Amino acid sequence: MNANLRLGVPLIDLQHQELFSSLEKLTGSGQTQFPDEVLSDVLTRLGTQIRHHFTTEEKLMLAIGLPEAMLREHREAHSLILEELAQIHLDAMHGKAANLPEIVATVSTWVQQHLVEFDLALKPFIAAHSIQQTSTRPS
Ligand SMILES: [Fe+2]
Ligand SMILES: [Fe+2]
């Protein structure tokens, strides 16, 4: 993953890295058509991974004391991604699915855009929080 996309919080950076790896792996096989149940399984696992990551990130946002408005907007952006992913899953189950590489490309774009637009905006708050922690630590 591009170093510019790192937040400097090891767990979050690892989860972002793992998410991109999962997405890459899905297209790595070169296979485009999958039986419905395989596609459903893939989307379930991807959804679980993304939801887990969002929960971790939202805990971090609370821990660093992110301003309420930013916290709310960021949470809404997370919910929107999960809703859109659920819609893709539903479409797939009704035979209206795009093929897997198309789905992966769409989800990758969302994740990447979200990371740049929302996650990177946390960086100054993460930095300020660790400075605060350092300065209040007894010497
Ligand atoms: Fe986020
Ligand atoms: Fe994130």
XYZ file of N, CA, C and O and ligand atoms in Angstrom:
558
model
N 0.852 -1.203 0.000
C 0.000 0.000 0.000
C 0.883 1.247 0.000
O 1.899 1.287 0.679
N 0.433 2.236 -0.729
C 1.122 3.514 -0.814
C 1.339 4.124 0.582
O 0.401 4.202 1.374
N 2.585 4.544 0.855
C 2.911 5.067 2.195
C 2.086 6.300 2.540
O 1.798 6.556 3.707
N 1.668 7.055 1.525
C 0.845 8.249 1.763
C -0.515 7.909 2.354
O -1.197 8.768 2.875
N -0.903 6.664 2.204
C -2.226 6.254 2.693
C -2.176 5.737 4.135
O -3.184 5.344 4.691
N -0.978 5.760 4.739
C -0.871 5.263 6.118
C -1.316 6.320 7.114
O -1.010 7.490 6.968
N -2.004 5.864 8.148
C -2.446 6.781 9.196
C -1.444 6.845 10.345
O -1.513 7.741 11.178
N -0.572 5.846 10.415
C 0.386 5.810 11.514
C -0.159 5.102 12.738
O 0.433 5.156 13.810
N -1.311 4.469 12.589
C -1.859 3.631 13.661
C -1.739 2.193 13.151
O -2.447 1.818 12.215
N -0.801 1.410 13.736
C -0.484 0.105 13.143
C -1.695 -0.788 12.849
O -1.772 -1.363 11.765
N -2.634 -0.883 13.787
C -3.774 -1.787 13.569
C -4.632 -1.329 12.381
O -5.031 -2.143 11.541
N -4.866 -0.033 12.306
C -5.697 0.495 11.210
C -4.955 0.327 9.878
O -5.545 -0.113 8.883
N -3.670 0.646 9.869
C -2.900 0.496 8.624
C -2.878 -0.960 8.181
O -2.991 -1.246 6.986
N -2.760 -1.863 9.133
C -2.757 -3.292 8.812
C -4.106 -3.699 8.209
O -4.165 -4.408 7.203
N -5.174 -3.235 8.816
C -6.509 -3.587 8.298
C -6.727 -3.032 6.890
O -7.308 -3.707 6.040
N -6.270 -1.806 6.648
C -6.381 -1.244 5.289
C -5.592 -2.112 4.312
O -6.078 -2.447 3.237
N -4.369 -2.469 4.720
C -3.515 -3.310 3.882
C -4.199 -4.647 3.585
O -4.234 -5.100 2.434
N -4.751 -5.254 4.623
C -5.417 -6.559 4.458
C -6.645 -6.457 3.564
O -6.934 -7.368 2.790
N -7.338 -5.342 3.685
C -8.534 -5.139 2.862
C -8.139 -5.041 1.381
O -8.750 -5.688 0.517
N -7.106 -4.270 1.100
C -6.642 -4.172 -0.290
C -6.133 -5.529 -0.783
O -6.382 -5.894 -1.941
N -5.447 -6.269 0.082
C -4.957 -7.606 -0.303
C -6.127 -8.525 -0.625
O -6.082 -9.268 -1.607
N -7.159 -8.497 0.202
C -8.327 -9.351 -0.047
C -8.940 -9.016 -1.401
O -9.296 -9.910 -2.166
N -9.059 -7.724 -1.674
C -9.669 -7.306 -2.939
C -8.801 -7.742 -4.119
O -9.311 -8.244 -5.122
N -7.488 -7.573 -3.971
C -6.573 -7.989 -5.053
C -6.655 -9.489 -5.290
O -6.650 -9.946 -6.434
N -6.704 -10.242 -4.206
C -6.750 -11.705 -4.318
C -7.982 -12.162 -5.086
O -7.941 -13.138 -5.823
N -9.078 -11.440 -4.905
C -10.331 -11.828 -5.557
C -10.248 -11.722 -7.074
O -10.919 -12.451 -7.793
N -9.444 -10.790 -7.553
C -9.333 -10.657 -9.007
C -8.122 -11.403 -9.534
O -7.985 -11.607 -10.731
N -7.263 -11.835 -8.620
C -6.003 -12.476 -8.996
C -6.167 -13.748 -9.812
O -5.317 -14.069 -10.649
N -7.267 -14.469 -9.586
C -7.448 -15.754 -10.262
C -7.759 -15.580 -11.750
O -7.586 -16.504 -12.535
N -8.235 -14.390 -12.120
C -8.589 -14.146 -13.514
C -9.949 -14.711 -13.882
O -10.461 -14.487 -14.970
N -10.543 -15.425 -12.946
C -11.854 -16.010 -13.191
C -12.918 -14.907 -13.031
O -12.815 -14.097 -12.124
N -13.888 -14.856 -13.925
C -14.892 -13.793 -13.820
C -16.260 -14.303 -13.381
O -16.993 -13.607 -12.707
N -16.609 -15.498 -13.761
C -17.933 -16.020 -13.412
C -17.825 -17.054 -12.294
O -16.965 -17.927 -12.344
N -18.681 -16.922 -11.326
C -18.692 -17.847 -10.190
C -20.119 -18.302 -9.946
O -21.064 -17.544 -10.201
N -20.280 -19.488 -9.406
C -21.631 -19.888 -9.004
C -22.148 -18.909 -7.955
O -21.351 -18.341 -7.193
N -23.478 -18.718 -7.929
C -24.094 -17.767 -6.990
C -23.626 -17.945 -5.560
O -23.354 -16.971 -4.868
N -23.543 -19.217 -5.124
C -23.210 -19.425 -3.708
C -21.758 -19.032 -3.415
O -21.457 -18.561 -2.327
N -20.902 -19.178 -4.394
C -19.496 -18.774 -4.194
C -19.421 -17.251 -4.117
O -18.774 -16.691 -3.221
N -20.120 -16.601 -5.031
C -20.135 -15.138 -5.043
C -20.720 -14.606 -3.727
O -20.183 -13.678 -3.121
N -21.788 -15.236 -3.275
C -22.423 -14.821 -2.033
C -21.468 -14.968 -0.855
O -21.370 -14.092 0.007
N -20.741 -16.064 -0.865
C -19.780 -16.334 0.188
C -18.673 -15.277 0.212
O -18.299 -14.764 1.268
N -18.174 -14.946 -0.963
C -17.123 -13.944 -1.105
C -17.618 -12.596 -0.585
O -16.926 -11.912 0.180
N -18.852 -12.239 -0.957
C -19.401 -10.942 -0.546
C -19.682 -10.902 0.953
O -19.507 -9.867 1.587
N -20.077 -12.042 1.507
C -20.296 -12.102 2.954
C -18.985 -11.867 3.695
O -18.910 -11.080 4.635
N -17.926 -12.555 3.230
C -16.630 -12.419 3.914
C -16.084 -10.996 3.782
O -15.552 -10.431 4.730
N -16.243 -10.432 2.591
C -15.776 -9.066 2.355
C -16.544 -8.084 3.250
O -15.950 -7.196 3.871
N -17.846 -8.293 3.349
C -18.684 -7.438 4.192
C -18.273 -7.523 5.656
O -18.189 -6.507 6.345
N -17.972 -8.728 6.111
C -17.558 -8.922 7.504
C -16.237 -8.207 7.767
O -16.067 -7.525 8.778
N -15.320 -8.350 6.821
C -14.004 -7.716 6.982
C -14.144 -6.189 7.030
O -13.549 -5.522 7.879
N -14.951 -5.653 6.130
C -15.130 -4.198 6.068
C -15.840 -3.701 7.330
O -15.421 -2.716 7.938
N -16.873 -4.411 7.762
C -17.620 -3.996 8.961
C -16.708 -4.004 10.186
O -16.726 -3.094 11.009
N -15.904 -5.052 10.290
C -14.970 -5.163 11.410
C -13.984 -3.983 11.403
O -13.710 -3.372 12.444
N -13.494 -3.657 10.220
C -12.556 -2.535 10.109
C -13.226 -1.223 10.523
O -12.654 -0.426 11.267
N -14.439 -0.995 10.053
C -15.143 0.242 10.379
C -15.371 0.354 11.892
O -15.239 1.439 12.466
N -15.699 -0.761 12.529
C -15.903 -0.748 13.982
C -14.607 -0.352 14.688
O -14.607 0.482 15.602
N -13.496 -0.943 14.255
C -12.188 -0.605 14.851
C -11.892 0.881 14.672
O -11.459 1.558 15.607
N -12.151 1.367 13.473
C -11.841 2.761 13.169
C -12.735 3.711 13.977
O -12.263 4.751 14.449
N -13.978 3.349 14.152
C -14.893 4.207 14.916
C -14.489 4.243 16.401
O -14.636 5.268 17.061
N -13.941 3.143 16.905
C -13.431 3.134 18.291
C -12.239 4.082 18.402
O -12.109 4.823 19.377
N -11.384 4.060 17.382
C -10.223 4.961 17.371
C -10.690 6.418 17.372
O -10.155 7.249 18.109
N -11.718 6.701 16.559
C -12.212 8.078 16.459
C -12.714 8.572 17.808
O -12.508 9.729 18.166
N -13.351 7.689 18.561
C -13.817 8.061 19.900
C -12.625 8.279 20.829
O -12.583 9.235 21.596
N -11.635 7.384 20.698
C -10.463 7.459 21.584
C -9.654 8.736 21.372
O -9.074 9.269 22.316
N -9.616 9.235 20.147
C -8.818 10.448 19.893
C -9.666 11.710 20.052
O -9.192 12.811 19.796
N -10.908 11.547 20.454
C -11.766 12.710 20.704
C -12.073 13.511 19.455
O -12.022 14.745 19.465
N -12.385 12.805 18.365
C -12.724 13.483 17.110
C -13.964 14.360 17.324
O -14.907 13.940 17.992
N -13.956 15.596 16.755
C -15.146 16.444 16.901
C -16.414 15.709 16.441
O -16.372 14.968 15.448
N -17.483 15.966 17.144
C -18.754 15.262 16.941
C -19.212 15.257 15.476
O -19.633 14.219 14.953
N -19.130 16.404 14.809
C -19.626 16.499 13.428
C -18.821 15.583 12.494
O -19.376 14.918 11.618
N -17.511 15.573 12.706
C -16.654 14.714 11.864
C -16.935 13.244 12.123
O -16.948 12.421 11.215
N -17.144 12.934 13.405
C -17.440 11.560 13.790
C -18.735 11.100 13.117
O -18.798 10.014 12.537
N -19.726 11.973 13.149
C -21.025 11.631 12.568
C -20.909 11.419 11.054
O -21.384 10.433 10.516
N -20.243 12.358 10.388
C -20.088 12.245 8.922
C -19.325 10.994 8.534
O -19.656 10.322 7.564
N -18.278 10.706 9.303
C -17.456 9.533 8.995
C -18.259 8.242 9.187
O -18.212 7.336 8.368
N -19.016 8.219 10.274
C -19.867 7.041 10.524
C -20.893 6.865 9.406
O -21.168 5.749 8.980
N -21.467 7.981 8.962
C -22.459 7.912 7.878
C -21.815 7.379 6.604
O -22.430 6.596 5.873
N -20.581 7.819 6.339
C -19.872 7.336 5.140
C -19.645 5.832 5.233
O -19.796 5.103 4.244
N -19.312 5.352 6.440
C -19.148 3.907 6.645
C -20.469 3.178 6.383
O -20.507 2.165 5.696
N -21.550 3.718 6.955
C -22.860 3.068 6.787
C -23.251 2.993 5.324
O -23.790 1.985 4.867
N -22.963 4.071 4.594
C -23.320 4.115 3.175
C -22.590 3.013 2.399
O -23.189 2.315 1.580
N -21.320 2.846 2.672
C -20.547 1.791 1.994
C -21.144 0.425 2.316
O -21.334 -0.402 1.425
N -21.479 0.205 3.578
C -22.054 -1.092 3.967
C -23.420 -1.317 3.305
O -23.730 -2.428 2.871
N -24.198 -0.244 3.206
C -25.508 -0.367 2.538
C -25.331 -0.683 1.061
O -26.054 -1.511 0.499
N -24.380 -0.005 0.422
C -24.154 -0.242 -1.013
C -23.646 -1.658 -1.262
O -24.024 -2.302 -2.235
N -22.802 -2.102 -0.350
C -22.288 -3.474 -0.471
C -23.432 -4.483 -0.292
O -23.508 -5.477 -1.017
N -24.318 -4.192 0.641
C -25.472 -5.070 0.869
C -26.356 -5.102 -0.385
O -26.899 -6.147 -0.749
N -26.480 -3.949 -1.044
C -27.288 -3.880 -2.271
C -26.652 -4.725 -3.385
O -27.356 -5.456 -4.095
N -25.343 -4.626 -3.518
C -24.627 -5.446 -4.513
C -24.875 -6.926 -4.222
O -25.132 -7.717 -5.126
N -24.814 -7.261 -2.946
C -25.019 -8.652 -2.527
C -26.437 -9.112 -2.902
O -26.635 -10.197 -3.453
N -27.397 -8.252 -2.615
C -28.794 -8.558 -2.917
C -28.988 -8.741 -4.426
O -29.637 -9.691 -4.874
N -28.422 -7.828 -5.203
C -28.511 -7.933 -6.672
C -27.903 -9.247 -7.147
O -28.441 -9.902 -8.037
N -26.770 -9.588 -6.546
C -26.091 -10.826 -6.942
C -26.990 -12.027 -6.694
O -27.048 -12.959 -7.502
N -27.725 -11.977 -5.584
C -28.594 -13.095 -5.235
C -29.830 -13.164 -6.138
O -30.479 -14.183 -6.246
N -30.135 -12.046 -6.809
C -31.276 -12.039 -7.719
C -30.832 -12.137 -9.171
O -31.553 -11.744 -10.076
N -29.620 -12.622 -9.348
C -29.114 -12.846 -10.698
C -28.825 -11.576 -11.478
O -28.613 -11.606 -12.679
N -28.794 -10.426 -10.771
C -28.512 -9.172 -11.477
C -27.054 -8.750 -11.265
O -26.702 -7.596 -11.456
N -26.272 -9.714 -10.838
C -24.914 -9.375 -10.417
C -24.026 -8.953 -11.576
O -24.098 -9.512 -12.665
N -23.223 -7.949 -11.279
C -22.092 -7.672 -12.148
C -21.123 -8.830 -11.887
O -21.267 -9.553 -10.904
N -20.157 -9.049 -12.758
C -19.221 -10.131 -12.455
C -18.258 -9.699 -11.356
O -18.170 -8.519 -11.007
N -17.574 -10.666 -10.803
C -16.743 -10.388 -9.629
C -15.699 -9.289 -9.866
O -15.581 -8.389 -9.036
N -14.945 -9.315 -10.975
C -13.977 -8.233 -11.169
C -14.626 -6.846 -11.167
O -14.050 -5.897 -10.639
N -15.841 -6.747 -11.714
C -16.540 -5.446 -11.700
C -16.909 -5.050 -10.278
O -16.762 -3.894 -9.886
N -17.399 -6.023 -9.518
C -17.764 -5.750 -8.116
C -16.520 -5.321 -7.337
O -16.530 -4.332 -6.605
N -15.445 -6.062 -7.528
C -14.206 -5.762 -6.803
C -13.689 -4.370 -7.177
O -13.271 -3.599 -6.314
N -13.764 -4.047 -8.471
C -13.312 -2.725 -8.916
C -14.147 -1.631 -8.252
O -13.608 -0.620 -7.780
N -15.439 -1.838 -8.184
C -16.332 -0.853 -7.555
C -15.997 -0.694 -6.075
O -15.813 0.426 -5.585
N -15.897 -1.816 -5.374
C -15.628 -1.754 -3.929
C -14.246 -1.139 -3.674
O -14.084 -0.322 -2.768
N -13.258 -1.499 -4.496
C -11.902 -0.935 -4.337
C -11.937 0.582 -4.477
O -11.274 1.294 -3.728
N -12.715 1.069 -5.437
C -12.819 2.514 -5.639
C -13.441 3.177 -4.418
O -12.931 4.193 -3.933
N -14.511 2.589 -3.896
C -15.141 3.162 -2.688
C -14.143 3.230 -1.548
O -14.039 4.240 -0.865
N -13.454 2.097 -1.325
C -12.543 2.000 -0.179
C -11.410 3.030 -0.325
O -11.076 3.745 0.615
N -10.859 3.098 -1.527
C -9.754 4.025 -1.793
C -10.214 5.480 -1.601
O -9.546 6.261 -0.932
N -11.360 5.818 -2.178
C -11.873 7.192 -2.061
C -12.178 7.521 -0.607
O -11.889 8.618 -0.139
N -12.756 6.558 0.089
C -13.098 6.781 1.491
C -11.830 7.022 2.317
O -11.778 7.919 3.160
N -10.819 6.208 2.036
C -9.558 6.333 2.775
C -8.966 7.736 2.591
O -8.561 8.387 3.559
N -8.954 8.201 1.350
C -8.361 9.507 1.058
C -9.221 10.628 1.653
O -8.710 11.545 2.296
N -10.532 10.511 1.472
C -11.417 11.612 1.866
C -11.681 11.655 3.369
O -11.724 12.728 3.964
N -11.843 10.502 3.986
C -12.237 10.475 5.402
C -11.131 9.998 6.343
O -10.841 10.648 7.332
N -10.537 8.845 6.028
C -9.564 8.277 6.972
C -8.338 9.181 7.136
O -7.869 9.410 8.245
N -7.838 9.715 6.016
C -6.641 10.558 6.120
C -6.916 11.847 6.894
O -6.007 12.426 7.480
N -8.176 12.261 6.927
C -8.548 13.459 7.687
C -8.382 13.241 9.190
O -8.383 14.188 9.972
N -8.218 11.970 9.601
C -8.038 11.670 11.031
C -6.602 11.932 11.483
O -6.326 12.073 12.665
N -5.696 11.978 10.497
C -4.257 12.053 10.820
C -3.884 13.171 11.803
O -3.201 12.905 12.789
N -4.305 14.428 11.545
C -3.927 15.485 12.495
C -4.463 15.235 13.905
O -3.795 15.574 14.886
N -5.648 14.610 13.996
C -6.239 14.343 15.314
C -5.483 13.223 16.023
O -5.297 13.266 17.230
N -5.031 12.255 15.222
C -4.217 11.166 15.789
C -2.906 11.755 16.307
O -2.485 11.481 17.426
N -2.302 12.624 15.499
C -1.022 13.239 15.885
C -1.207 14.101 17.133
O -0.431 14.001 18.083
N -2.256 14.921 17.138
C -2.503 15.804 18.285
C -2.737 14.983 19.547
O -2.265 15.327 20.621
N -3.435 13.870 19.376
C -3.739 13.027 20.532
C -2.470 12.408 21.099
O -2.262 12.394 22.301
N -1.577 11.940 20.218
C -0.361 11.306 20.743
C 0.574 12.349 21.342
O 1.269 12.075 22.303
N 0.543 13.592 20.800
C 1.346 14.666 21.382
C 0.843 14.955 22.793
O 1.595 15.026 23.743
N -0.485 15.052 22.896
C -1.105 15.300 24.203
C -0.700 14.222 25.213
O -0.323 14.519 26.326
N -0.796 12.985 24.735
C -0.458 11.872 25.622
C 0.998 11.962 26.084
O 1.301 11.779 27.235
N 1.894 12.321 25.110
C 3.316 12.419 25.414
C 3.561 13.551 26.422
O 4.278 13.375 27.389
N 2.895 14.709 26.171
C 3.171 15.855 27.017
C 2.583 15.723 28.422
O 3.026 16.403 29.336
N 1.581 14.846 28.560
C 1.023 14.707 29.897
C 1.636 13.542 30.672
O 1.334 13.307 31.822
N 2.501 12.813 29.938
C 3.158 11.674 30.604
C 4.198 12.189 31.602
O 4.960 13.108 31.269
N 4.258 11.661 32.817
C 5.274 12.152 33.754
C 6.677 11.852 33.270
O 6.907 10.792 32.686
N 7.594 12.779 33.436
C 8.950 12.555 32.912
C 9.827 11.910 33.969
O 9.511 11.927 35.147
Fe -13.206 5.222 7.588
Fe -10.593 2.853 6.978
